[in-house]
Short mmCIF file of C-alpha atoms and ligand atoms in Angstrom, two decimals:
data_model
loop_
_atom_site.label_atom_id
_atom_site.label_comp_id
_atom_site.label_asym_id
_atom_site.label_seq_id
_atom_site.Cartn_x
_atom_site.Cartn_y
_atom_site.Cartn_z
CA MET A 122 117.09 65.25 99.55
CA THR A 123 115.53 67.65 97.04
CA VAL A 124 113.95 70.72 98.55
CA ALA A 125 111.16 72.79 97.06
CA THR A 126 111.86 76.31 95.90
CA ASP A 127 108.32 77.17 94.85
CA LEU A 128 104.88 76.12 96.08
CA GLY A 129 103.34 76.01 92.61
CA ASP A 130 99.93 77.44 91.78
CA VAL A 131 97.55 78.73 94.41
CA ASP A 132 94.44 76.60 95.08
CA ILE A 133 92.15 79.61 95.47
CA GLU A 134 92.14 83.14 94.06
CA GLY A 135 90.31 86.25 95.17
CA VAL A 136 90.82 85.93 98.92
CA ASP A 137 93.90 86.96 100.91
CA PHE A 138 94.25 84.86 104.05
CA ALA A 139 96.22 87.58 105.85
CA PHE A 140 93.75 90.43 105.46
CA GLU A 141 90.30 89.68 104.15
CA ASP A 142 87.22 88.86 106.07
CA ARG A 143 85.16 86.18 104.35
CA PRO A 144 81.67 85.87 105.82
CA ASP A 145 81.54 82.39 104.26
CA ILE A 146 84.95 81.33 105.60
CA HIS A 147 83.72 77.89 106.75
CA GLU A 148 82.40 77.07 103.27
CA VAL A 149 85.67 78.28 101.70
CA LEU A 150 87.69 76.07 104.06
CA GLU A 151 85.42 73.07 103.50
CA GLY A 152 85.68 73.46 99.72
CA LEU A 153 89.48 73.48 99.95
CA ARG A 154 89.63 70.51 102.34
CA GLU A 155 87.47 68.43 100.01
CA LEU A 156 90.32 68.74 97.45
CA LYS A 157 93.24 67.99 99.80
CA SER A 158 94.34 68.24 103.41
CA HIS A 159 96.28 71.44 102.77
CA ALA A 160 96.07 74.30 100.27
CA VAL A 161 98.35 76.91 98.77
CA VAL A 162 96.69 80.28 99.35
CA PRO A 163 97.42 84.00 98.82
CA PHE A 164 98.74 85.55 102.03
CA ALA A 165 99.82 89.21 102.24
CA GLY A 166 100.75 89.19 98.56
CA VAL A 167 102.81 85.97 98.72
CA LYS A 168 101.90 82.26 98.91
CA ALA A 169 101.25 80.41 102.15
CA VAL A 170 100.48 76.80 103.08
CA LEU A 171 97.10 76.50 104.80
CA LEU A 172 96.67 73.32 106.90
CA LEU A 173 93.08 72.09 106.96
CA THR A 174 92.65 68.78 108.81
CA ASN A 175 92.64 67.99 112.51
CA ASP A 176 95.63 65.63 112.11
CA LEU A 177 97.79 68.06 110.15
CA VAL A 178 97.05 71.07 112.36
CA ALA A 179 97.74 69.05 115.53
CA ALA A 180 100.99 67.66 114.08
CA ALA A 181 102.14 71.10 112.96
CA PHE A 182 101.57 72.64 116.40
CA LYS A 183 103.65 69.87 117.97
CA ASP A 184 106.50 70.27 115.49
CA GLU A 185 108.51 73.12 116.99
CA GLU A 186 111.57 72.07 114.96
CA VAL A 187 109.89 72.74 111.64
CA PHE A 188 107.46 75.53 112.59
CA PRO A 189 108.99 77.27 115.60
CA ALA A 190 106.82 79.91 117.27
CA SER A 191 110.00 81.94 117.67
CA ALA A 192 110.18 82.34 113.86
CA ILE A 193 107.09 84.54 113.81
CA TYR A 194 106.15 86.12 117.17
CA PRO A 195 109.22 88.40 117.47
CA MET A 196 108.02 90.04 114.22
CA THR A 197 104.28 90.11 114.88
CA THR A 198 103.86 90.82 118.60
CA GLY A 199 107.49 91.41 119.65
CA PRO A 200 107.60 95.14 118.85
CA VAL A 201 104.71 95.90 121.21
CA LEU A 202 104.73 93.11 123.81
CA GLY A 203 108.50 92.49 124.06
CA LYS A 204 110.09 89.07 124.38
CA THR A 205 107.14 87.00 125.56
CA LEU A 206 106.87 83.23 126.05
CA GLN A 207 105.70 82.99 122.45
CA CYS A 208 109.00 84.47 121.19
CA MET A 209 111.11 82.02 123.22
CA ALA A 210 112.42 78.58 122.32
CA GLY A 211 114.24 75.67 123.97
CA ASP A 212 115.53 76.01 127.53
CA GLU A 213 114.59 79.66 127.88
CA HIS A 214 110.98 78.84 126.98
CA ARG A 215 110.92 75.79 129.28
CA LYS A 216 112.24 77.79 132.25
CA ASN A 217 109.86 80.71 131.76
CA ARG A 218 106.88 78.48 131.13
CA ALA A 219 107.59 76.33 134.20
CA LEU A 220 107.71 79.48 136.32
CA VAL A 221 104.45 81.01 135.07
CA SER A 222 102.33 77.85 134.68
CA PRO A 223 101.59 76.87 138.30
CA SER A 224 99.08 79.73 138.74
CA PHE A 225 97.01 78.43 135.83
CA GLN A 226 96.89 74.74 136.66
CA ARG A 227 93.45 73.22 136.79
CA LYS A 228 93.44 72.74 140.59
CA ARG A 229 94.63 76.27 141.26
CA VAL A 230 92.05 77.72 138.88
CA ALA A 231 89.23 75.91 140.70
CA GLU A 232 90.18 77.97 143.77
CA PHE A 233 89.54 81.26 141.90
CA ILE A 234 85.97 80.47 140.87
CA GLU A 235 84.11 81.41 144.05
CA PRO A 236 86.22 84.31 145.31
CA LEU A 237 87.02 85.93 141.97
CA LEU A 238 85.15 84.73 138.88
CA GLN A 239 81.59 84.54 140.20
CA PRO A 240 81.60 87.92 142.03
CA LEU A 241 83.08 89.63 138.97
CA ALA A 242 80.48 88.17 136.59
CA HIS A 243 77.66 89.25 138.93
CA GLU A 244 79.18 92.71 139.51
CA LEU A 245 79.03 93.39 135.76
CA ILE A 246 75.52 91.94 135.37
CA ASP A 247 74.31 94.09 138.32
CA ARG A 248 75.08 97.17 136.21
CA PHE A 249 72.40 96.31 133.61
CA ALA A 250 70.18 93.52 134.97
CA ASP A 251 67.16 95.77 135.62
CA ARG A 252 67.36 97.47 132.21
CA GLY A 253 65.87 94.60 130.20
CA SER A 254 68.23 95.04 127.24
CA VAL A 255 71.95 95.52 126.62
CA ASP A 256 74.74 94.96 124.10
CA LEU A 257 76.59 92.11 125.79
CA VAL A 258 79.75 92.79 123.76
CA ALA A 259 80.00 96.42 124.89
CA GLU A 260 79.00 95.83 128.50
CA PHE A 261 80.04 92.29 129.34
CA THR A 262 82.30 90.27 127.05
CA THR A 263 84.87 93.07 126.49
CA ARG A 264 85.01 93.89 130.21
CA TYR A 265 84.91 90.63 132.14
CA PRO A 266 88.19 89.00 130.96
CA VAL A 267 90.25 92.22 131.24
CA LEU A 268 88.93 92.94 134.73
CA LEU A 269 89.64 89.36 135.70
CA ILE A 270 93.29 89.58 134.56
CA SER A 271 93.64 92.90 136.35
CA ARG A 272 92.20 91.50 139.60
CA LEU A 273 94.29 88.33 139.30
CA MET A 274 97.37 90.55 139.14
CA GLY A 275 96.10 92.39 142.22
CA LEU A 276 96.15 95.79 140.44
CA PRO A 277 94.30 98.68 142.14
CA GLU A 278 90.59 98.70 141.27
CA GLN A 279 90.59 102.51 140.83
CA ASP A 280 92.92 102.05 137.83
CA GLU A 281 90.69 99.54 136.03
CA ALA A 282 89.34 102.01 133.45
CA THR A 283 92.91 102.92 132.43
CA ILE A 284 93.93 99.25 132.32
CA HIS A 285 90.92 98.54 130.10
CA ARG A 286 92.07 101.29 127.71
CA TRP A 287 95.61 99.87 127.57
CA ALA A 288 94.23 96.38 126.85
CA HIS A 289 92.05 97.84 124.08
CA ASP A 290 95.01 99.70 122.51
CA LEU A 291 97.19 96.57 122.63
CA PHE A 292 94.44 94.59 120.87
CA TYR A 293 94.22 97.12 118.02
CA PHE A 294 98.00 97.11 117.47
CA PRO A 295 97.75 96.41 113.69
CA PHE A 296 95.43 99.42 113.19
CA ASP A 297 97.19 101.87 115.49
CA PRO A 298 100.73 100.75 116.33
CA GLU A 299 101.59 104.07 118.02
CA ALA A 300 98.75 103.81 120.51
CA ALA A 301 99.70 100.18 121.20
CA MET A 302 103.36 101.04 121.81
CA ARG A 303 102.28 103.85 124.14
CA ALA A 304 99.94 101.50 126.03
CA SER A 305 102.73 98.93 126.37
CA GLN A 306 105.13 101.56 127.77
CA ASP A 307 102.50 103.11 130.07
CA PHE A 308 101.57 99.69 131.42
CA SER A 309 105.25 98.86 132.06
CA ASP A 310 105.79 102.19 133.89
CA PHE A 311 102.68 101.50 135.97
CA ALA A 312 103.53 97.87 136.79
CA THR A 313 107.28 98.24 137.52
CA PRO A 314 106.92 99.78 141.01
CA ILE A 315 104.14 97.27 141.80
CA ILE A 316 106.48 94.40 140.90
CA ALA A 317 109.20 95.86 143.17
CA ASP A 318 106.71 96.19 146.00
CA ARG A 319 105.48 92.59 145.63
CA ARG A 320 109.07 91.31 145.70
CA SER A 321 109.44 92.74 149.22
CA ASN A 322 105.82 92.33 150.39
CA PRO A 323 104.31 89.37 148.52
CA GLY A 324 100.58 88.70 148.78
CA ASP A 325 98.53 85.97 147.16
CA ASP A 326 98.05 87.69 143.78
CA LEU A 327 99.54 86.56 140.46
CA ILE A 328 102.37 89.14 140.43
CA SER A 329 103.49 88.00 143.91
CA VAL A 330 103.48 84.38 142.76
CA LEU A 331 105.46 85.27 139.62
CA VAL A 332 108.15 87.16 141.56
CA THR A 333 108.58 84.52 144.25
CA GLU A 334 108.16 81.29 142.22
CA ASN A 335 111.41 79.36 142.10
CA GLN A 336 112.56 76.54 139.79
CA GLU A 337 115.92 75.01 140.62
CA GLY A 338 117.10 78.26 142.17
CA GLU A 339 115.90 80.45 139.26
CA THR A 340 113.24 83.15 139.45
CA LEU A 341 111.90 85.47 136.75
CA THR A 342 113.62 88.81 136.18
CA ASP A 343 111.55 92.04 136.18
CA ASP A 344 111.67 92.10 132.37
CA GLU A 345 110.43 88.52 132.15
CA VAL A 346 107.58 89.25 134.58
CA LEU A 347 106.62 92.39 132.63
CA SER A 348 106.61 90.58 129.27
CA PHE A 349 104.39 87.88 130.72
CA LEU A 350 101.97 90.41 132.23
CA ARG A 351 101.78 92.33 128.94
CA LEU A 352 101.12 89.06 127.06
CA LEU A 353 98.17 88.26 129.32
CA PHE A 354 96.07 91.07 127.81
CA PRO A 355 96.00 89.81 124.20
CA ALA A 356 96.61 86.12 124.98
CA GLY A 357 94.39 85.81 128.05
CA ALA A 358 91.77 88.55 127.88
CA ASP A 359 91.05 89.13 124.17
CA THR A 360 90.83 85.43 123.38
CA THR A 361 88.38 84.82 126.22
CA MET A 362 86.37 87.89 125.25
CA LEU A 363 85.96 86.55 121.70
CA ALA A 364 85.28 82.98 122.88
CA LEU A 365 82.49 84.18 125.16
CA GLY A 366 81.05 86.29 122.34
CA ASN A 367 81.20 83.34 119.93
CA THR A 368 79.47 80.93 122.33
CA LEU A 369 76.77 83.49 123.13
CA SER A 370 76.35 84.22 119.41
CA ALA A 371 75.94 80.50 118.69
CA LEU A 372 73.39 80.05 121.47
CA LEU A 373 71.42 83.18 120.60
CA THR A 374 71.18 82.15 116.94
CA HIS A 375 70.28 78.52 117.82
CA PRO A 376 67.27 78.93 120.15
CA ASP A 377 66.80 75.12 120.47
CA GLN A 378 70.32 74.81 121.93
CA MET A 379 69.71 77.80 124.21
CA GLU A 380 66.53 76.13 125.45
CA LEU A 381 68.35 72.87 126.11
CA LEU A 382 71.10 74.68 128.00
CA ARG A 383 68.57 76.59 130.08
CA SER A 384 66.75 73.34 130.95
CA ASP A 385 69.75 72.15 132.99
CA LEU A 386 72.56 74.68 133.34
CA ALA A 387 74.63 72.56 135.71
CA GLU A 388 74.65 69.69 133.23
CA HIS A 389 75.05 71.55 129.93
CA ALA A 390 76.99 74.80 130.58
CA ILE A 391 80.45 73.24 130.40
CA TRP A 392 79.56 71.40 127.16
CA ALA A 393 78.10 74.55 125.63
CA VAL A 394 81.48 76.18 126.33
CA TRP A 395 83.42 73.37 124.63
CA GLU A 396 81.05 73.27 121.68
CA GLY A 397 81.31 77.07 121.29
CA LEU A 398 85.10 76.77 121.25
CA ARG A 399 84.90 74.07 118.59
CA TRP A 400 82.27 75.72 116.41
CA GLU A 401 83.93 79.15 116.27
CA PRO A 402 87.38 79.11 117.90
CA PRO A 403 88.44 82.70 118.66
CA VAL A 404 91.87 82.02 117.17
CA GLY A 405 90.60 80.65 113.85
CA LEU A 406 93.51 80.95 111.41
CA LEU A 407 96.83 81.07 113.25
CA PRO A 408 99.83 82.37 111.25
CA ARG A 409 103.20 80.61 111.66
CA ALA A 410 106.27 80.27 109.43
CA CYS A 411 108.51 77.56 108.04
CA PRO A 412 112.06 78.98 108.18
CA GLU A 413 113.89 76.08 106.46
CA ALA A 414 112.96 74.17 103.29
CA VAL A 415 111.42 70.83 104.22
CA SER A 416 109.33 67.94 103.01
CA TRP A 417 106.75 67.61 105.78
CA ASN A 418 103.88 65.11 105.77
CA GLY A 419 104.19 64.86 102.00
CA ILE A 420 104.13 68.66 101.51
CA ASP A 421 107.22 70.24 99.94
CA ILE A 422 107.64 73.59 101.66
CA PRO A 423 110.28 76.11 100.52
CA ALA A 424 112.31 78.07 103.10
CA LEU A 425 110.60 81.12 104.65
CA THR A 426 107.09 80.04 103.66
CA PRO A 427 104.27 81.58 105.70
CA MET A 428 102.02 78.88 107.20
CA VAL A 429 98.42 79.16 108.37
CA PHE A 430 97.19 76.62 110.93
CA SER A 431 93.44 76.57 110.36
CA ILE A 432 92.07 75.67 113.77
CA ASN A 433 88.59 76.51 112.50
CA ALA A 434 88.90 73.99 109.64
CA ALA A 435 90.39 71.33 111.97
CA ASN A 436 87.47 71.82 114.36
CA ARG A 437 85.04 71.07 111.53
CA ASP A 438 86.94 68.09 110.16
CA PRO A 439 84.20 65.48 109.46
CA ASP A 440 86.65 62.65 110.28
CA VAL A 441 86.62 63.82 113.90
CA TYR A 442 83.30 65.64 114.28
CA PRO A 443 80.22 64.14 112.55
CA ASP A 444 77.92 66.82 111.07
CA PRO A 445 80.62 69.36 111.85
CA HIS A 446 78.64 72.48 110.87
CA ASP A 447 75.91 71.74 113.44
CA PHE A 448 76.19 73.62 116.73
CA ASP A 449 75.26 70.83 119.13
CA ILE A 450 75.89 71.15 122.87
CA THR A 451 75.26 67.42 123.39
CA ARG A 452 78.44 66.55 121.45
CA ARG A 453 80.44 65.91 124.64
CA LYS A 454 83.80 66.51 122.95
CA GLN A 455 86.56 68.80 124.13
CA ALA A 456 87.98 70.60 121.09
CA MET A 457 91.37 71.06 122.73
CA LEU A 458 92.98 72.19 119.46
CA SER A 459 91.29 75.56 120.01
CA PHE A 460 94.06 76.07 122.58
CA GLY A 461 96.87 74.97 120.24
CA ARG A 462 99.03 71.94 121.05
CA GLY A 463 102.63 71.11 121.91
CA PRO A 464 105.18 73.23 123.76
CA HIS A 465 103.47 76.58 123.06
CA SER A 466 99.91 75.41 123.71
CA CYS A 467 97.75 77.73 125.77
CA ALA A 468 99.07 78.18 129.30
CA GLY A 469 95.70 79.48 130.50
CA ASN A 470 93.21 76.99 129.04
CA TRP A 471 91.73 75.88 132.37
CA LEU A 472 91.31 79.45 133.48
CA ALA A 473 89.61 80.23 130.16
CA ILE A 474 87.21 77.31 130.55
CA ALA A 475 86.36 78.30 134.14
CA GLU A 476 85.81 81.93 133.10
CA LEU A 477 83.53 80.94 130.24
CA GLU A 478 81.45 78.48 132.24
CA THR A 479 81.07 80.90 135.14
CA ALA A 480 80.04 83.80 132.87
CA LEU A 481 77.57 81.75 130.84
CA THR A 482 75.95 80.33 133.96
CA ALA A 483 75.66 83.75 135.63
CA LEU A 484 74.19 85.40 132.52
CA LEU A 485 71.54 82.71 132.07
CA GLN A 486 70.65 82.64 135.76
CA ARG A 487 70.26 86.41 135.96
CA LEU A 488 68.67 87.23 132.58
CA PRO A 489 65.58 85.02 132.14
CA GLY A 490 64.45 84.41 128.57
CA LEU A 491 67.70 85.88 127.18
CA ARG A 492 67.28 86.40 123.42
CA LEU A 493 68.47 88.61 120.55
CA GLN A 494 66.55 91.83 119.95
CA ASP A 495 64.62 92.07 116.67
CA GLY A 496 67.00 92.95 113.84
CA ALA A 497 70.15 92.14 115.85
CA GLU A 498 71.06 88.95 113.95
CA ALA A 499 73.45 90.54 111.43
CA ASP A 500 75.75 92.12 114.05
CA ALA A 501 75.59 89.01 116.22
CA LYS A 502 77.23 86.88 113.50
CA VAL A 503 80.84 85.90 114.12
CA THR A 504 83.23 87.80 111.87
CA SER A 505 86.94 88.65 111.57
CA GLN A 506 88.37 90.94 114.23
CA VAL A 507 91.65 92.83 113.75
CA GLY A 508 92.72 90.69 110.76
CA VAL A 509 91.48 87.25 109.84
CA ALA A 510 93.17 85.26 112.62
CA LEU A 511 90.77 86.32 115.36
CA ARG A 512 87.00 85.93 115.15
CA GLY A 513 84.10 87.19 117.22
CA PRO A 514 80.76 89.06 117.00
CA ASN A 515 80.67 92.87 116.71
CA ALA A 516 77.60 93.27 118.94
CA LEU A 517 75.15 91.08 120.85
CA SER A 518 72.07 93.25 121.37
CA VAL A 519 69.88 91.16 123.66
CA GLU A 520 66.76 91.51 125.78
CA TRP A 521 65.22 89.43 128.57
CA ASP A 522 62.14 89.27 130.78
CA VAL A 523 62.16 91.82 133.62
C1 HEM B 706 89.17 80.83 125.16
C2 HEM B 706 90.25 81.47 125.49
C3 HEM B 706 91.61 81.17 124.94
C4 HEM B 706 91.97 80.62 123.73
C5 HEM B 706 91.06 80.15 122.60
C6 HEM B 706 93.42 80.58 123.70
C7 HEM B 706 94.16 80.07 122.64
C8 HEM B 706 95.54 79.98 122.62
C9 HEM B 706 96.30 79.41 121.55
C10 HEM B 706 95.72 78.85 120.25
C11 HEM B 706 97.60 79.47 121.90
C12 HEM B 706 98.78 78.92 121.09
C13 HEM B 706 99.38 79.98 120.19
C14 HEM B 706 100.49 79.43 119.32
O1 HEM B 706 100.81 78.24 119.35
O2 HEM B 706 101.05 80.24 118.57
C15 HEM B 706 97.68 80.11 123.20
C16 HEM B 706 98.85 80.39 123.88
C17 HEM B 706 98.87 81.04 125.11
N1 HEM B 706 97.80 81.38 125.91
FE1 HEM B 706 95.86 81.12 125.45
N2 HEM B 706 93.90 81.08 124.87
C18 HEM B 706 92.83 81.44 125.67
C19 HEM B 706 92.87 81.96 126.95
C20 HEM B 706 94.02 82.17 127.68
C21 HEM B 706 94.07 82.64 129.04
C22 HEM B 706 92.85 82.91 129.92
C23 HEM B 706 95.39 82.79 129.37
C24 HEM B 706 96.01 83.24 130.66
C25 HEM B 706 95.45 84.01 131.51
C26 HEM B 706 96.17 82.40 128.21
C27 HEM B 706 97.53 82.42 128.13
C28 HEM B 706 98.28 81.94 127.06
C29 HEM B 706 99.73 81.99 127.03
C30 HEM B 706 100.65 82.55 128.12
C31 HEM B 706 100.12 81.42 125.79
C32 HEM B 706 101.53 81.25 125.26
C33 HEM B 706 102.09 79.92 125.69
C34 HEM B 706 103.52 79.67 125.18
O3 HEM B 706 103.94 80.26 124.19
O4 HEM B 706 104.19 78.82 125.80
N3 HEM B 706 95.31 82.02 127.20
N4 HEM B 706 96.39 80.39 123.63
#
């Protein structure tokens, strides 16, 4: 078999898919997809293969042989988060994943909604409901998912402000690696005695489940538990924060869809969540790597080529979603690819969906006539966050009838 040593010419100039925000990213992706199902693009000064269709992105996620997660995560998140599930492969990944997954299964998640999710959403809304206006990013979307993870772990409520700061510093790792490393260490020092305590006195919190869960005689070590807990801040909290921001941004900039949602929250809220995840997935352009030279789905890929799985292009693939640029909460389609696919697909997708539906419902019930303030449209637009992979709004300055 002949193997490629060069990708040839790039299909687009003037945009670097590792660094640059493009406000018109959906048009750029659509223009490339009209030419072919993948593109060769500039990426951190080298060339990468960008996958653009629903079929190719789904197939690539499933193909751990060719695009193993373990070929990229040890370099990108490893230094700050340690050896997480995303850095693992094969049996080690299967064992760790089997031990952490039960807490996030759909049935188990349904049990959190009343005791945990709803009270937390209302607790945060109580802090501003009588004010008549707020920035929902600053006071709701950035707080709710971190507090939820912290309460799921059963961490002391008096430490929540510190935990929020650690989560923030971990998120901004590419801008301030020192602060992120410090946050990672401080969190580990804080959580280690708690893990020891839960081993001897387990309760019904997530840490207790993680230290007592047993698969064929094997339990997680302290290091494995710590890596998983650290991973939950970027993987579980930041993603949900951005997803909630994106869905709210879509609704606030499409008043007809907001009106429809408000007309029957019980019917439409879950579909507004799925449509928000499709329209602007928080993980839009996911970097991976191709360690060995391969001919894959007709694409000749040289060894060590960076790959970009464009979930945001796949979610607007007209072969799967008619009128893909329309934000339409009556679509009734679950854009599951927003959570990846295959062995490393999101372990917390049902929790994320429950969090999003609960938050959206609570906000609309408590804040009648919720709308953007005059002049707030520009900041409410979804844009790149901490590099191009993640997308969300910078601010959602809203008002309502009081
Ligand atoms: C809307 C919110 C969320 C989105 C869009 C999202 C998206 C994703 C995606 C795309 C992946 C695959 C990454 C890859 O293949 O490289 C992933 C993995 C993961 N997610 Fe999520 N996620 C969300 C919420 C959550 C929540 C709430 C949790 C848990 C509390 C969670 C835990 C994880 C874990 C542990 C992995 C790694 C799985 C593995 O490597 O086996 N995520 N997520």
